[in-house]
Amino acid sequence: ACQSVPPSLTIADSEQIDQLLILIDQRLAVAPQVAKAKWNSGAAINDPPREKLILEDVVTQADGLDPAFVRKFFQAQFDASKALQQELQDQWRAEGRDKFDQVADLGRDVRPVLDKLTPQLITALHRTRSLLNRPGTRDYIETRSLQLVRGDIDGKPRRIALLGLGVK
Ligand SMILES: C=C(O[C@@H]1C=C(C(=O)O)C=C[C@H]1O)C(=O)O
């Protein structure tokens, strides 16, 4: 990791960015459980009221951060999760998969995991906001995300999630 840290970031800075990437990965890692629960129940992958609720929540919790940035970031995390859910369900459909025997309950077991990550992500955004537009940060995120942000079939969910950081 140290070799890829650009001169514009301290090691401590790079560790804060890593922490954000780890949280993005942890959120994406929940998507297969969501996809399974919805596969069994037949519920739609997209749940706009649930997304709206989270967005309203994060904007009020994100004091000091630009609300437009926070919304954009979380919308990208939803979009990444949905892209991964879609890829998985497309695969299961192609395989002619039956329902899964054991799935976690979406409301009782799975969404609470996402809800626990939300404030942790907001904290990580606070700690990294001023680092995101430094020269070299973009390349650092690219390199590190390949190791830290997995949970993903073809790289598309990861790309969508990282676009939410708005790093140019
Ligand atoms: C993860 C879910 O699926 C989708 C993605 C969401 C998210 O990432 O938080 C929220 C609602 C759904 O559009 C879910 O329904 O909980």
Coordinates of N, CA and C and ligand atoms in Angstrom, one line a residue:
A1 N 0.8 -1.2 0.0 CA 0.0 0.0 0.0 C 0.9 1.2 0.0
C2 N 2.0 1.2 0.8 CA 2.8 2.4 1.0 C 3.3 2.9 -0.4
Q3 N 3.7 2.0 -1.2 CA 4.3 2.3 -2.5 C 3.3 3.1 -3.4
S4 N 2.0 2.9 -3.2 CA 1.1 3.5 -4.1 C 0.6 4.9 -3.5
V5 N 1.0 5.2 -2.3 CA 0.6 6.5 -1.7 C 1.3 7.7 -2.3
P6 N 0.5 8.6 -3.0 CA 1.1 9.7 -3.7 C 1.7 10.7 -2.6
P7 N 2.6 11.6 -3.1 CA 3.2 12.6 -2.2 C 2.2 13.5 -1.6
S8 N 1.1 13.7 -2.2 CA 0.0 14.6 -1.7 C -0.8 14.0 -0.5
L9 N -0.5 12.8 -0.2 CA -1.2 12.1 0.9 C -0.3 11.6 2.0
T10 N -0.6 11.8 3.3 CA 0.2 11.2 4.3 C -0.3 9.7 4.4
I11 N 0.5 9.0 5.1 CA 0.1 7.6 5.4 C -1.2 7.6 6.1
A12 N -1.4 8.5 7.1 CA -2.7 8.5 7.8 C -3.8 8.9 6.9
D13 N -3.6 9.8 5.9 CA -4.6 10.1 4.9 C -5.0 8.9 4.2
S14 N -4.0 8.2 3.7 CA -4.2 7.0 2.9 C -5.0 5.9 3.7
E15 N -4.8 5.9 5.0 CA -5.5 4.9 5.8 C -7.0 5.3 5.9
Q16 N -7.2 6.6 6.0 CA -8.6 7.0 6.0 C -9.4 6.7 4.7
I17 N -8.7 6.9 3.6 CA -9.3 6.5 2.3 C -9.5 5.0 2.2
D18 N -8.5 4.2 2.7 CA -8.7 2.8 2.8 C -9.9 2.4 3.6
Q19 N -10.1 3.1 4.7 CA -11.2 2.8 5.6 C -12.6 3.0 4.8
L20 N -12.6 4.1 4.1 CA -13.8 4.4 3.3 C -14.0 3.3 2.3
L21 N -13.0 2.9 1.6 CA -13.1 1.8 0.6 C -13.6 0.5 1.2
I22 N -13.1 0.2 2.4 CA -13.5 -1.0 3.1 C -15.0 -1.0 3.5
L23 N -15.4 0.2 3.9 CA -16.9 0.3 4.2 C -17.7 0.2 2.9
I24 N -17.2 0.8 1.8 CA -18.0 0.6 0.5 C -18.0 -0.9 0.2
D25 N -16.9 -1.6 0.4 CA -16.9 -3.0 0.1 C -17.9 -3.8 1.0
Q26 N -17.9 -3.4 2.3 CA -18.8 -4.1 3.2 C -20.2 -3.9 2.9
R27 N -20.6 -2.7 2.4 CA -21.9 -2.4 2.0 C -22.3 -3.3 0.7
L28 N -21.3 -3.3 -0.2 CA -21.6 -4.1 -1.4 C -21.6 -5.6 -1.1
A29 N -20.9 -6.0 -0.1 CA -20.9 -7.4 0.3 C -22.3 -7.9 0.8
V30 N -23.2 -7.0 1.2 CA -24.5 -7.3 1.6 C -25.5 -7.6 0.5
A31 N -25.1 -7.1 -0.7 CA -26.0 -7.2 -1.9 C -26.4 -8.6 -2.2
P32 N -25.5 -9.6 -2.2 CA -26.0 -11.0 -2.5 C -27.1 -11.5 -1.5
Q33 N -27.0 -11.1 -0.3 CA -28.1 -11.5 0.7 C -29.4 -10.8 0.3
V34 N -29.3 -9.5 -0.1 CA -30.5 -8.8 -0.5 C -31.1 -9.5 -1.8
A35 N -30.2 -9.8 -2.7 CA -30.6 -10.4 -4.0 C -31.3 -11.8 -3.7
K36 N -30.8 -12.6 -2.8 CA -31.4 -13.9 -2.4 C -32.7 -13.7 -1.8
A37 N -32.8 -12.8 -0.9 CA -34.1 -12.6 -0.2 C -35.2 -12.2 -1.2
K38 N -34.8 -11.3 -2.2 CA -35.8 -10.8 -3.2 C -36.1 -11.9 -4.2
W39 N -35.1 -12.7 -4.5 CA -35.3 -13.9 -5.4 C -36.4 -14.8 -4.9
N40 N -36.2 -15.1 -3.6 CA -37.2 -16.0 -2.9 C -38.6 -15.3 -2.8
S41 N -38.7 -14.0 -2.5 CA -40.0 -13.4 -2.3 C -40.6 -12.9 -3.6
G42 N -39.7 -12.7 -4.6 CA -40.2 -12.1 -5.9 C -40.3 -10.6 -5.8
A43 N -39.8 -10.0 -4.7 CA -39.9 -8.5 -4.6 C -38.9 -7.9 -5.7
A44 N -39.3 -6.7 -6.1 CA -38.4 -6.0 -7.0 C -37.1 -5.6 -6.4
I45 N -36.1 -5.6 -7.2 CA -34.7 -5.1 -6.8 C -34.8 -3.7 -6.3
N46 N -35.4 -2.9 -7.1 CA -35.5 -1.4 -6.9 C -36.6 -1.1 -5.9
D47 N -36.2 -0.4 -4.8 CA -37.2 0.0 -3.8 C -37.1 1.5 -3.5
P48 N -37.7 2.3 -4.4 CA -37.5 3.8 -4.3 C -37.9 4.4 -2.9
P49 N -39.0 3.9 -2.3 CA -39.3 4.5 -0.9 C -38.2 4.2 0.1
R50 N -37.7 3.0 0.1 CA -36.6 2.7 1.0 C -35.3 3.6 0.7
E51 N -35.0 3.8 -0.5 CA -33.9 4.7 -0.9 C -34.2 6.1 -0.4
K52 N -35.4 6.6 -0.6 CA -35.8 8.0 -0.3 C -35.6 8.2 1.3
L53 N -36.0 7.2 2.0 CA -35.9 7.2 3.5 C -34.5 7.3 3.9
I54 N -33.6 6.5 3.3 CA -32.2 6.6 3.7 C -31.6 7.9 3.3
L55 N -31.9 8.4 2.1 CA -31.4 9.7 1.7 C -31.8 10.8 2.6
E56 N -33.0 10.8 3.0 CA -33.5 11.9 3.9 C -32.7 11.8 5.2
D57 N -32.5 10.6 5.7 CA -31.8 10.3 6.9 C -30.3 10.8 6.8
V58 N -29.6 10.5 5.8 CA -28.2 10.8 5.7 C -28.0 12.3 5.6
V59 N -28.9 12.9 4.9 CA -28.7 14.4 4.7 C -28.8 15.1 6.1
T60 N -29.7 14.6 7.0 CA -29.8 15.2 8.3 C -28.6 14.8 9.2
Q61 N -28.0 13.7 9.0 CA -26.9 13.2 9.8 C -25.6 13.8 9.3
A62 N -25.5 14.3 8.1 CA -24.2 14.6 7.5 C -23.8 16.0 7.8
D63 N -24.1 16.6 9.0 CA -23.8 18.0 9.2 C -22.3 18.4 8.9
G64 N -22.2 19.5 8.1 CA -20.9 19.9 7.7 C -20.5 19.5 6.3
L65 N -21.2 18.4 5.9 CA -20.9 17.9 4.5 C -21.9 18.5 3.6
D66 N -21.5 18.7 2.4 CA -22.4 19.2 1.3 C -23.5 18.1 1.1
P67 N -24.8 18.5 1.3 CA -25.9 17.6 1.2 C -26.0 17.0 -0.2
A68 N -25.6 17.7 -1.2 CA -25.6 17.2 -2.6 C -24.6 16.1 -2.8
F69 N -23.4 16.3 -2.2 CA -22.4 15.3 -2.2 C -22.8 14.0 -1.5
V70 N -23.4 14.2 -0.3 CA -23.8 13.0 0.5 C -24.9 12.2 -0.3
R71 N -25.9 12.9 -0.8 CA -26.9 12.3 -1.6 C -26.3 11.5 -2.8
K72 N -25.5 12.2 -3.5 CA -24.8 11.6 -4.7 C -24.1 10.3 -4.3
F73 N -23.3 10.4 -3.2 CA -22.5 9.3 -2.7 C -23.5 8.1 -2.4
F74 N -24.5 8.3 -1.6 CA -25.4 7.2 -1.2 C -26.2 6.7 -2.4
Q75 N -26.6 7.6 -3.3 CA -27.3 7.1 -4.4 C -26.4 6.1 -5.2
A76 N -25.2 6.5 -5.3 CA -24.2 5.6 -6.1 C -24.1 4.3 -5.4
Q77 N -24.1 4.3 -4.0 CA -24.0 3.0 -3.3 C -25.2 2.2 -3.6
F78 N -26.4 2.8 -3.6 CA -27.7 2.0 -3.9 C -27.5 1.5 -5.3
D79 N -27.1 2.3 -6.3 CA -27.0 1.9 -7.7 C -26.1 0.8 -7.9
A80 N -25.0 0.8 -7.1 CA -24.0 -0.3 -7.2 C -24.6 -1.6 -6.6
S81 N -25.3 -1.5 -5.5 CA -25.9 -2.6 -4.9 C -26.9 -3.2 -5.9
K82 N -27.7 -2.4 -6.5 CA -28.7 -2.9 -7.5 C -28.1 -3.5 -8.7
A83 N -27.0 -2.9 -9.2 CA -26.3 -3.5 -10.3 C -25.8 -4.9 -10.0
L84 N -25.3 -5.1 -8.8 CA -24.8 -6.4 -8.4 C -26.0 -7.4 -8.2
Q85 N -27.0 -6.9 -7.5 CA -28.2 -7.8 -7.4 C -28.7 -8.2 -8.7
Q86 N -28.8 -7.3 -9.7 CA -29.3 -7.6 -11.0 C -28.4 -8.7 -11.7
E87 N -27.1 -8.5 -11.6 CA -26.1 -9.4 -12.2 C -26.3 -10.8 -11.6
L88 N -26.5 -10.9 -10.3 CA -26.7 -12.2 -9.6 C -28.0 -12.8 -10.1
Q89 N -29.1 -12.0 -10.1 CA -30.4 -12.6 -10.4 C -30.4 -13.0 -11.9
D90 N -29.8 -12.3 -12.7 CA -29.7 -12.6 -14.2 C -29.0 -14.0 -14.3
Q91 N -27.9 -14.2 -13.5 CA -27.2 -15.4 -13.6 C -28.1 -16.6 -13.1
W92 N -28.8 -16.3 -11.9 CA -29.6 -17.4 -11.4 C -30.7 -17.8 -12.4
R93 N -31.3 -16.7 -13.0 CA -32.3 -17.0 -14.0 C -31.8 -17.8 -15.1
A94 N -30.6 -17.5 -15.6 CA -30.0 -18.2 -16.7 C -29.7 -19.7 -16.3
E95 N -29.4 -19.9 -15.1 CA -29.2 -21.2 -14.6 C -30.5 -22.0 -14.2
G96 N -31.6 -21.3 -14.3 CA -32.9 -21.9 -13.9 C -32.9 -22.2 -12.5
R97 N -32.3 -21.4 -11.6 CA -32.3 -21.7 -10.2 C -33.7 -21.6 -9.5
D98 N -33.8 -22.5 -8.6 CA -35.0 -22.6 -7.8 C -34.8 -21.6 -6.6
K99 N -35.8 -21.5 -5.7 CA -35.6 -20.6 -4.5 C -34.4 -21.2 -3.7
F100 N -33.8 -20.3 -2.9 CA -32.7 -20.7 -2.0 C -33.3 -21.3 -0.8
D101 N -32.7 -22.3 -0.2 CA -33.2 -23.0 1.0 C -33.1 -22.1 2.2
Q102 N -32.0 -21.4 2.3 CA -31.9 -20.6 3.6 C -31.5 -19.2 3.2
V103 N -32.4 -18.3 3.4 CA -32.0 -16.9 3.2 C -32.3 -16.0 4.4
A104 N -31.5 -15.0 4.6 CA -31.7 -14.1 5.7 C -33.0 -13.3 5.4
D105 N -33.7 -12.9 6.4 CA -34.9 -12.0 6.2 C -34.5 -10.6 5.9
L106 N -35.0 -10.0 4.8 CA -34.6 -8.7 4.4 C -34.7 -7.6 5.5
G107 N -36.0 -7.6 6.0 CA -36.2 -6.5 7.0 C -35.6 -6.8 8.4
R108 N -35.6 -8.0 8.8 CA -35.1 -8.3 10.1 C -33.6 -8.5 10.2
D109 N -33.0 -9.1 9.2 CA -31.6 -9.4 9.3 C -30.7 -8.6 8.4
V110 N -31.1 -8.3 7.2 CA -30.2 -7.8 6.2 C -30.2 -6.2 6.2
R111 N -31.3 -5.6 6.2 CA -31.3 -4.1 6.2 C -30.7 -3.5 7.4
P112 N -30.8 -4.2 8.6 CA -30.1 -3.6 9.7 C -28.6 -3.6 9.6
V113 N -28.0 -4.5 8.8 CA -26.6 -4.5 8.5 C -26.2 -3.2 7.7
L114 N -27.1 -2.9 6.7 CA -26.9 -1.7 5.9 C -27.0 -0.5 6.7
D115 N -28.0 -0.5 7.6 CA -28.3 0.7 8.4 C -27.2 1.0 9.4
K116 N -26.5 -0.1 9.8 CA -25.3 0.1 10.7 C -24.1 0.7 10.0
L117 N -24.0 0.4 8.7 CA -22.9 0.9 7.9 C -23.1 2.4 7.6
T118 N -24.4 2.8 7.5 CA -24.6 4.2 7.1 C -23.9 5.3 7.9
P119 N -24.0 5.3 9.2 CA -23.3 6.3 10.0 C -21.8 6.2 9.9
Q120 N -21.3 4.9 9.7 CA -19.9 4.7 9.6 C -19.4 5.3 8.3
L121 N -20.2 5.1 7.2 CA -19.8 5.7 6.0 C -19.8 7.3 6.0
I122 N -20.8 7.8 6.8 CA -20.8 9.3 6.9 C -19.5 9.8 7.6
T123 N -19.2 9.1 8.7 CA -17.9 9.4 9.4 C -16.7 9.4 8.4
A124 N -16.7 8.3 7.6 CA -15.6 8.1 6.7 C -15.5 9.2 5.6
L125 N -16.7 9.7 5.2 CA -16.8 10.8 4.3 C -16.3 12.0 4.9
H126 N -16.6 12.3 6.1 CA -16.1 13.5 6.8 C -14.6 13.5 6.8
R127 N -14.0 12.3 7.1 CA -12.6 12.2 7.3 C -11.8 12.2 6.0
T128 N -12.5 12.0 4.9 CA -11.8 11.9 3.6 C -12.2 13.1 2.6
R129 N -13.2 13.8 3.0 CA -13.7 14.8 2.0 C -12.6 15.7 1.4
S130 N -11.8 16.2 2.3 CA -10.8 17.2 1.8 C -9.6 16.5 1.1
L131 N -9.6 15.2 1.1 CA -8.5 14.5 0.5 C -8.9 14.1 -1.0
L132 N -10.2 14.1 -1.2 CA -10.6 13.4 -2.5 C -10.2 14.1 -3.7
N133 N -10.0 15.5 -3.7 CA -9.7 16.2 -4.9 C -8.2 16.5 -4.9
R134 N -7.4 15.9 -4.1 CA -6.0 16.2 -4.2 C -5.4 15.4 -5.4
P135 N -4.3 16.0 -6.0 CA -3.7 15.2 -7.1 C -3.2 13.9 -6.6
G136 N -3.4 12.9 -7.3 CA -2.9 11.6 -6.9 C -3.9 10.7 -6.2
T137 N -5.0 11.3 -5.6 CA -6.0 10.6 -4.9 C -6.7 9.6 -5.8
R138 N -7.0 10.1 -7.0 CA -7.8 9.3 -7.9 C -7.1 8.0 -8.3
D139 N -5.8 8.1 -8.6 CA -5.0 6.9 -8.9 C -4.9 6.0 -7.7
Y140 N -4.7 6.7 -6.5 CA -4.6 5.9 -5.3 C -5.9 5.0 -5.1
I141 N -7.0 5.7 -5.3 CA -8.3 5.0 -5.1 C -8.5 3.9 -6.1
E142 N -8.1 4.1 -7.3 CA -8.2 3.1 -8.4 C -7.4 1.9 -8.0
T143 N -6.2 2.1 -7.6 CA -5.3 1.0 -7.2 C -5.8 0.2 -6.0
R144 N -6.1 1.0 -5.0 CA -6.5 0.3 -3.7 C -7.9 -0.4 -3.8
S145 N -8.8 0.2 -4.6 CA -10.1 -0.3 -4.7 C -10.1 -1.7 -5.3
L146 N -9.1 -2.0 -6.2 CA -9.0 -3.3 -6.8 C -8.8 -4.4 -5.8
Q147 N -8.1 -4.0 -4.7 CA -7.9 -4.9 -3.6 C -8.9 -4.9 -2.5
L148 N -9.5 -3.7 -2.3 CA -10.3 -3.5 -1.1 C -11.8 -3.7 -1.4
V149 N -12.2 -3.3 -2.6 CA -13.7 -3.3 -3.0 C -13.9 -4.5 -3.9
R150 N -14.4 -5.6 -3.3 CA -14.7 -6.8 -4.1 C -16.2 -7.0 -4.1
G151 N -16.6 -8.2 -3.8 CA -18.1 -8.4 -3.8 C -18.8 -8.2 -5.1
D152 N -18.2 -8.6 -6.2 CA -18.5 -8.0 -7.4 C -18.1 -8.9 -8.5
I153 N -18.9 -9.0 -9.6 CA -18.6 -10.0 -10.6 C -17.7 -9.5 -11.7
D154 N -18.0 -8.4 -12.3 CA -17.3 -7.9 -13.5 C -16.7 -6.5 -13.3
G155 N -16.8 -6.0 -12.0 CA -16.2 -4.6 -11.8 C -17.2 -3.5 -12.0
K156 N -18.4 -3.8 -12.5 CA -19.3 -2.7 -12.8 C -19.9 -2.1 -11.5
P157 N -20.3 -3.0 -10.5 CA -20.8 -2.4 -9.3 C -19.7 -1.6 -8.6
R158 N -18.5 -2.0 -8.6 CA -17.4 -1.3 -8.0 C -17.2 0.1 -8.6
R159 N -17.3 0.1 -10.0 CA -17.1 1.4 -10.7 C -18.2 2.3 -10.3
I160 N -19.5 1.8 -10.3 CA -20.6 2.7 -10.0 C -20.4 3.2 -8.5
A161 N -20.1 2.4 -7.6 CA -19.9 2.8 -6.2 C -18.9 3.9 -6.1
L162 N -17.8 3.8 -6.8 CA -16.7 4.8 -6.7 C -16.9 6.1 -7.4
L163 N -17.8 6.0 -8.5 CA -18.2 7.2 -9.2 C -18.9 8.2 -8.2
G164 N -19.5 7.6 -7.2 CA -20.2 8.4 -6.1 C -19.3 9.3 -5.3
L165 N -18.0 9.0 -5.4 CA -17.0 9.9 -4.7 C -16.7 11.1 -5.5
G166 N -17.1 11.1 -6.8 CA -16.9 12.3 -7.6 C -15.5 12.7 -7.7
V167 N -14.5 11.7 -7.7 CA -13.1 12.1 -7.8 C -12.8 12.2 -9.3
K168 N -12.2 13.3 -9.6 CA -12.0 13.6 -11.1 C -10.5 13.2 -11.4
Ligands
LIG1 C1 -30.5 -3.0 -0.7 C2 -31.7 -3.0 -1.2 O1 -32.0 -2.9 -2.6 C3 -32.0 -1.6 -3.2 C4 -30.8 -0.9 -2.8 C5 -30.9 -0.2 -1.6 C6 -29.6 0.1 -0.8 O2 -28.5 -0.1 -1.4 O3 -29.7 0.6 0.3 C7 -32.1 0.3 -1.1 C8 -33.3 -0.1 -1.8 C9 -33.3 -0.9 -3.0 O4 -33.5 0.0 -4.1 C10 -32.9 -3.0 -0.3 O5 -34.0 -3.2 -0.8 O6 -32.6 -3.0 0.9

